[in-house]
MMTF fields as JSON, N, C-alpha, C and O atoms, coordinates in Angstrom:
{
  "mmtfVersion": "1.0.0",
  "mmtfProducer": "UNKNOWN",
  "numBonds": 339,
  "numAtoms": 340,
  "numGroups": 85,
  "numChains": 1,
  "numModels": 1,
  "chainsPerModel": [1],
  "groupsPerChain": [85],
  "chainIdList": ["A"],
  "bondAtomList": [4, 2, 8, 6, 12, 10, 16, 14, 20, 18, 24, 22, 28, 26, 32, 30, 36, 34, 40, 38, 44, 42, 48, 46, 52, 50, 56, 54, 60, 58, 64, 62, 68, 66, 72, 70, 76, 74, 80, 78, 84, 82, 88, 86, 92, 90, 96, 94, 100, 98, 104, 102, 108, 106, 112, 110, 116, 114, 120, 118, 124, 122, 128, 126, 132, 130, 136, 134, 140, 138, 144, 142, 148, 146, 152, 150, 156, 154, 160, 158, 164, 162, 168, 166, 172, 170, 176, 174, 180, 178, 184, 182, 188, 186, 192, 190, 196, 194, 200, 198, 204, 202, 208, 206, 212, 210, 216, 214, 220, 218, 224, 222, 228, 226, 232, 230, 236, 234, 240, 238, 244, 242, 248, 246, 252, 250, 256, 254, 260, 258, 264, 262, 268, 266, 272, 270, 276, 274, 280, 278, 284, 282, 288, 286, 292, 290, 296, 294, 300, 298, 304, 302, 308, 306, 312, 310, 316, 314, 320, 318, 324, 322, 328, 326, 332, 330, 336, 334],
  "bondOrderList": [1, 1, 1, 1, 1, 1, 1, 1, 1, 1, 1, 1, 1, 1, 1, 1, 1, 1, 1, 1, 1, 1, 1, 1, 1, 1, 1, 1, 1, 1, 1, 1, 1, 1, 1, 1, 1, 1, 1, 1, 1, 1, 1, 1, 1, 1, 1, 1, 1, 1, 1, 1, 1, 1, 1, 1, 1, 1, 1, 1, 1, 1, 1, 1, 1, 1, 1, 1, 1, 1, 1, 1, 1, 1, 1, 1, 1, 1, 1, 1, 1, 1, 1, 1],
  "groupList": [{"groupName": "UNK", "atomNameList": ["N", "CA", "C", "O"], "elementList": ["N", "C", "C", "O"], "formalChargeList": [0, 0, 0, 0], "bondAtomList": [1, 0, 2, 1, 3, 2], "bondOrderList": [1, 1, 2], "singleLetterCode": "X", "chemCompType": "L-PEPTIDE LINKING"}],
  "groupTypeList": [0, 0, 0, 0, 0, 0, 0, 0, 0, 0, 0, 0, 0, 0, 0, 0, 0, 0, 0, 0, 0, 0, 0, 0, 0, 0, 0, 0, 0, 0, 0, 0, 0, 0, 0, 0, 0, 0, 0, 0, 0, 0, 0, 0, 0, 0, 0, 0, 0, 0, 0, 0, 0, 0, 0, 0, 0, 0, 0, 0, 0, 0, 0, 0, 0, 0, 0, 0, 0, 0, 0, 0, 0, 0, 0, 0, 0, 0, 0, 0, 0, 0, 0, 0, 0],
  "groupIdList": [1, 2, 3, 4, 5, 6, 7, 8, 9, 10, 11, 12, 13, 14, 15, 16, 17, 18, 19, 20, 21, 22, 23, 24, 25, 26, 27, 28, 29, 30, 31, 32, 33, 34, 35, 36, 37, 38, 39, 40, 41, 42, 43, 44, 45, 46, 47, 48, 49, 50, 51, 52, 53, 54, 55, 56, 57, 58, 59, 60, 61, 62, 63, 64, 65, 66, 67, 68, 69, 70, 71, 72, 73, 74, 75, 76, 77, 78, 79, 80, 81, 82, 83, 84, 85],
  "secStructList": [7, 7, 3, 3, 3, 3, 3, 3, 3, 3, 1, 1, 7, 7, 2, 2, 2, 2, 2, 2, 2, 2, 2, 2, 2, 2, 2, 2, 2, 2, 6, 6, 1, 7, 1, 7, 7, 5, 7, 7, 5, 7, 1, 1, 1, 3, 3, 3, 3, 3, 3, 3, 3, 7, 6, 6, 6, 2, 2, 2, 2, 2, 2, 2, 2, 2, 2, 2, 2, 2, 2, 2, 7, 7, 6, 6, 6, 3, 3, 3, 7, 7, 7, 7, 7],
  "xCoordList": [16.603, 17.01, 18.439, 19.3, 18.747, 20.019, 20.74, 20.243, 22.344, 23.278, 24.195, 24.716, 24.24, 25.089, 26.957, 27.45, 27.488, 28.782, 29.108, 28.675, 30.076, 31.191, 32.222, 32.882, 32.915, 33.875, 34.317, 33.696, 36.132, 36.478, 37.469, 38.555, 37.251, 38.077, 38.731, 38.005, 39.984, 41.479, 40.665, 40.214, 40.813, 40.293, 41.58, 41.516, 42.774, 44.123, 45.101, 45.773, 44.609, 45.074, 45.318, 45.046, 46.038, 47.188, 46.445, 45.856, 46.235, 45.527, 45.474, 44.311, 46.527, 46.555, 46.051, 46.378, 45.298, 44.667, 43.544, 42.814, 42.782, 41.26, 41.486, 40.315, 41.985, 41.555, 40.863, 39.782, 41.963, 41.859, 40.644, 40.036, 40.469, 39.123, 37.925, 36.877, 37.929, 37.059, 36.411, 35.327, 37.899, 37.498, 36.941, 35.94, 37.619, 36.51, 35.316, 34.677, 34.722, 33.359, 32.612, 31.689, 33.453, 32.498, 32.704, 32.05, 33.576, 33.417, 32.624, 32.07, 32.324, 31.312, 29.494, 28.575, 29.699, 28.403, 28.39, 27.498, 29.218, 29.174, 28.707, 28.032, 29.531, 29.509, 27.912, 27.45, 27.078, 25.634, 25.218, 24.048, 26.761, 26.45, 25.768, 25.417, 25.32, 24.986, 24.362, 24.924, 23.291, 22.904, 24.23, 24.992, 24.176, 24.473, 25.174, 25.003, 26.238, 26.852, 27.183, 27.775, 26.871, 26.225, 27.963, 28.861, 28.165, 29.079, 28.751, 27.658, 30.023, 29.381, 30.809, 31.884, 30.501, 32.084, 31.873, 30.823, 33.119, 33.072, 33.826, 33.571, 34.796, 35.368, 36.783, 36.68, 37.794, 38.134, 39.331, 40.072, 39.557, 40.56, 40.204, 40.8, 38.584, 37.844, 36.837, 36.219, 36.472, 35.241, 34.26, 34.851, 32.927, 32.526, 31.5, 30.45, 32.068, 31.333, 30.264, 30.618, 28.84, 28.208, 27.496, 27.493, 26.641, 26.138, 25.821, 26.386, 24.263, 23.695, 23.841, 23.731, 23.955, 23.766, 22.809, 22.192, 22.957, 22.39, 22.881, 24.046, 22.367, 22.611, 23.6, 24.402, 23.35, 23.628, 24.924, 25.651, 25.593, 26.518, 27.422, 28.507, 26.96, 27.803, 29.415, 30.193, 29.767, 31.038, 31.48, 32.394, 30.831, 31.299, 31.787, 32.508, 31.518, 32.193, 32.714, 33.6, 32.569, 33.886, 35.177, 36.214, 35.201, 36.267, 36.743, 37.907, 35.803, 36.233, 36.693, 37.7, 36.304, 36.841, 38.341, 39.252, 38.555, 39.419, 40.395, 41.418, 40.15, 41.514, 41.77, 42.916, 40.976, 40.682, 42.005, 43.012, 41.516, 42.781, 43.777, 44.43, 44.087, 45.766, 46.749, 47.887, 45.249, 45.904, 46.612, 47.596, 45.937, 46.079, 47.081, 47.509, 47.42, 47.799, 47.303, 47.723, 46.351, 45.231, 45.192, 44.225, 46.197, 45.54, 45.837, 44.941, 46.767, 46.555, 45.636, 45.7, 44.608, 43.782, 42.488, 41.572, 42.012, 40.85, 40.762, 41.62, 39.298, 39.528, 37.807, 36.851, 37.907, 36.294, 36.238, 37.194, 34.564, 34.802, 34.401, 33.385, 34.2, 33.387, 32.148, 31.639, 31.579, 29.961, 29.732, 30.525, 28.768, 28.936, 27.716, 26.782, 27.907, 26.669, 26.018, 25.029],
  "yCoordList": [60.204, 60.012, 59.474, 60.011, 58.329, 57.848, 58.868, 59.587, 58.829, 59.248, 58.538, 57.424, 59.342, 58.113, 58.576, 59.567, 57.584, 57.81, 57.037, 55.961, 57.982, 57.687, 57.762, 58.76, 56.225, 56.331, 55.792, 55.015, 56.689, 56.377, 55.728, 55.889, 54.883, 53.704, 53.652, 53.74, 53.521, 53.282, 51.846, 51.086, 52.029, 50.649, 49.721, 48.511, 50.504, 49.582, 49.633, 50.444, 48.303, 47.804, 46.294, 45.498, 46.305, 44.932, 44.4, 45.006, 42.769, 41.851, 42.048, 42.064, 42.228, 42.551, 43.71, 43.866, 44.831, 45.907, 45.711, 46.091, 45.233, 44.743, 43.568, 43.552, 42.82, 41.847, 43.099, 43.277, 43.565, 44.539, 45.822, 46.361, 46.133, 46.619, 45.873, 46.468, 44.916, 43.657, 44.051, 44.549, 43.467, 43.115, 44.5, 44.564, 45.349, 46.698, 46.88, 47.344, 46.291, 46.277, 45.402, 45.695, 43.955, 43.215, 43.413, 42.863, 44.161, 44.814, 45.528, 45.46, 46.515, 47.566, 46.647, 46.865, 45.669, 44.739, 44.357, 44.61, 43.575, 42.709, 43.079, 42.506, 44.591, 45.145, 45.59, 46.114, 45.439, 46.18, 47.806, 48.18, 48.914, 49.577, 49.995, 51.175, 48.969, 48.985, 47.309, 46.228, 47.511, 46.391, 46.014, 45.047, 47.191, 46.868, 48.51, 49.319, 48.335, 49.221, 49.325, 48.387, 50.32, 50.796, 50.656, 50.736, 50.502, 50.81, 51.37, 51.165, 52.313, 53.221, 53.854, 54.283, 53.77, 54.265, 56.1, 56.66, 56.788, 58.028, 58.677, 59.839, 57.869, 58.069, 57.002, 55.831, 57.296, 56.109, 55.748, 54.857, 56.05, 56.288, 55.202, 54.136, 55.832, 55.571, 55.327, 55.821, 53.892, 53.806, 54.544, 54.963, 54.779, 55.704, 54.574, 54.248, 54.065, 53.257, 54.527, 55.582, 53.69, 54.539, 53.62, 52.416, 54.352, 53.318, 54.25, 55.311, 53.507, 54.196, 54.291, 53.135, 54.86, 54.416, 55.62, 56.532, 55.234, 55.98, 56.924, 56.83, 57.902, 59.269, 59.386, 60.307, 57.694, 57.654, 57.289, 57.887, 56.042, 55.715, 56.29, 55.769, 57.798, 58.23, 58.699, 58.51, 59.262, 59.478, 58.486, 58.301, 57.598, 56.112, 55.137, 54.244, 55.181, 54.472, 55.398, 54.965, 56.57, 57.493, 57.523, 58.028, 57.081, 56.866, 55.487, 55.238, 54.661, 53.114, 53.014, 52.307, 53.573, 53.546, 53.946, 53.123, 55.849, 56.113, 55.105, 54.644, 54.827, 53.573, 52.71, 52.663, 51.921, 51.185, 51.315, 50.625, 52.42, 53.003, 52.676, 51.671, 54.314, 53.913, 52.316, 51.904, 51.704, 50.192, 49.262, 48.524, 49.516, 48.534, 49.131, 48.373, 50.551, 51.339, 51.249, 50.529, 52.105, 51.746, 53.406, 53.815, 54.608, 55.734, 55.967, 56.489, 55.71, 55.612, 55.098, 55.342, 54.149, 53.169, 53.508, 53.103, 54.349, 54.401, 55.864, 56.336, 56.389, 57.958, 57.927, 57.314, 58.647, 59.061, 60.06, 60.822, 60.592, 61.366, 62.606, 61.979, 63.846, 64.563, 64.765, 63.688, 65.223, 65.076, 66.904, 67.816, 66.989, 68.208, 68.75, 68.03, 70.002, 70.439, 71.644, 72.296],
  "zCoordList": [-84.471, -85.852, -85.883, -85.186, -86.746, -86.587, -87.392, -88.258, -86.877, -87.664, -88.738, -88.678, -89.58, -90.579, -90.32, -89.783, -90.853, -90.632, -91.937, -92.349, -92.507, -93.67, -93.871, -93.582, -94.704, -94.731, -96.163, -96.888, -96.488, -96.991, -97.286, -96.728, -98.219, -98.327, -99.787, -100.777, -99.89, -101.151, -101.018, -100.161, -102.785, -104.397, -104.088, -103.871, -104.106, -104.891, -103.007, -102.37, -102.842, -101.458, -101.771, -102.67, -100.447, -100.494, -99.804, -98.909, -100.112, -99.226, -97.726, -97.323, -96.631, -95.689, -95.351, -94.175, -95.787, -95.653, -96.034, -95.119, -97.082, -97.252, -96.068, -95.69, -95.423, -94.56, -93.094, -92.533, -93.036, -91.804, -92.077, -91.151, -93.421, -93.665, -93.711, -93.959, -93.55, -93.896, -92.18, -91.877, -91.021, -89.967, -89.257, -88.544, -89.533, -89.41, -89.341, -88.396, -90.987, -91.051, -90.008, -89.248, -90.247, -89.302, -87.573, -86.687, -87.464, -85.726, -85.421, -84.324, -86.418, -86.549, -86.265, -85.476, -87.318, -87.0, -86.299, -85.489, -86.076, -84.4, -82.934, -82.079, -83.046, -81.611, -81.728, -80.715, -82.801, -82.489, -83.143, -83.224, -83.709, -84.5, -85.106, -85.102, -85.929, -87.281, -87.955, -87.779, -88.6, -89.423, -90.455, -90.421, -91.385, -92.948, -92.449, -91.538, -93.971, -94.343, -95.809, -96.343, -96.451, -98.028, -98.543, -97.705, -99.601, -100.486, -101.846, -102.373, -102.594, -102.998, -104.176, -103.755, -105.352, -105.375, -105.37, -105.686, -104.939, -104.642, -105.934, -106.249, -106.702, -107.696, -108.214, -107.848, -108.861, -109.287, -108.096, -108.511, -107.231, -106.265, -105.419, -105.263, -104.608, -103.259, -103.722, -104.665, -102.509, -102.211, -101.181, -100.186, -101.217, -99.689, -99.216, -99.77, -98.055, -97.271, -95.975, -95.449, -95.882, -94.999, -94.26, -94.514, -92.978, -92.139, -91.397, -91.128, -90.861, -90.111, -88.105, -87.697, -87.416, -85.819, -85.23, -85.78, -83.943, -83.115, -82.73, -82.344, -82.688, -81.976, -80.904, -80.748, -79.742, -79.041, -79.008, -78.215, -80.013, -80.539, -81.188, -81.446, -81.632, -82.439, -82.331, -83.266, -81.215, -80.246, -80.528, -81.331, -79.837, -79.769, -80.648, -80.203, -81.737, -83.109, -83.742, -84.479, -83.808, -84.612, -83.452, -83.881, -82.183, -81.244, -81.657, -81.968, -81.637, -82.11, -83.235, -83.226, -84.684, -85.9, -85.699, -85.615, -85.603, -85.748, -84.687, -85.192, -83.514, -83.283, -84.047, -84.493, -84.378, -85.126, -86.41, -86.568, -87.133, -87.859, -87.671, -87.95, -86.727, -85.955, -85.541, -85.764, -84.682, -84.149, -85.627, -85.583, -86.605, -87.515, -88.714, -89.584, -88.687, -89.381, -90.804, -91.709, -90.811, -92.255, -92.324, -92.968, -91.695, -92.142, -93.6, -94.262, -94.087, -95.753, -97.021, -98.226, -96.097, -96.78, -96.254, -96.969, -94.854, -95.136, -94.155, -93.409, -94.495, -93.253, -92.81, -93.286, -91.964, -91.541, -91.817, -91.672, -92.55, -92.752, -92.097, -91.796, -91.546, -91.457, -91.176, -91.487, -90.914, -91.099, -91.721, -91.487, -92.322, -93.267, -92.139, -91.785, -91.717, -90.67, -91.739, -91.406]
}
């Protein structure tokens, strides 16, 4: 059964931060992740982006995201979230 992974993502961002959320998404596709990734608003703040992977993947792109983060410094603009057990 795949796992989903969510994230959230700040509405009121500066061009240079939706670019770098942009390239996020499409790394996430690229590398094989994930098909598609849902958008969703969570409220008037954030958006909640989600997406499905593999079980197998899962370590593995919540390690890649959160760098991902840090490298680009987006922790103000976007977070992973949790997974609710």
């Amino acid at each position: 059964m795949d796992k989903t992974i969510k994230l959230r993502v700040k509405k009121e961002i500066d061009n240079s931060s939706e670019l770098k959320v942009l390239k996020l998404k499409g790394s996430l596709i690229s590398k094989g992740y994930t098909e598609i990734i849902h958008i969703a608003d969570e409220n008037t703040e954030y958006y909640l982006n989600s997406f499905s992977t593999s079980p197998e993947n899962k370590k593995e792109v919540e390690h890649f995201v959160l760098n991902y983060i840090t490298d680009h410094n987006l922790a103000d603009t976007i977070s992973l979230l949790e997974e609710n057990k």
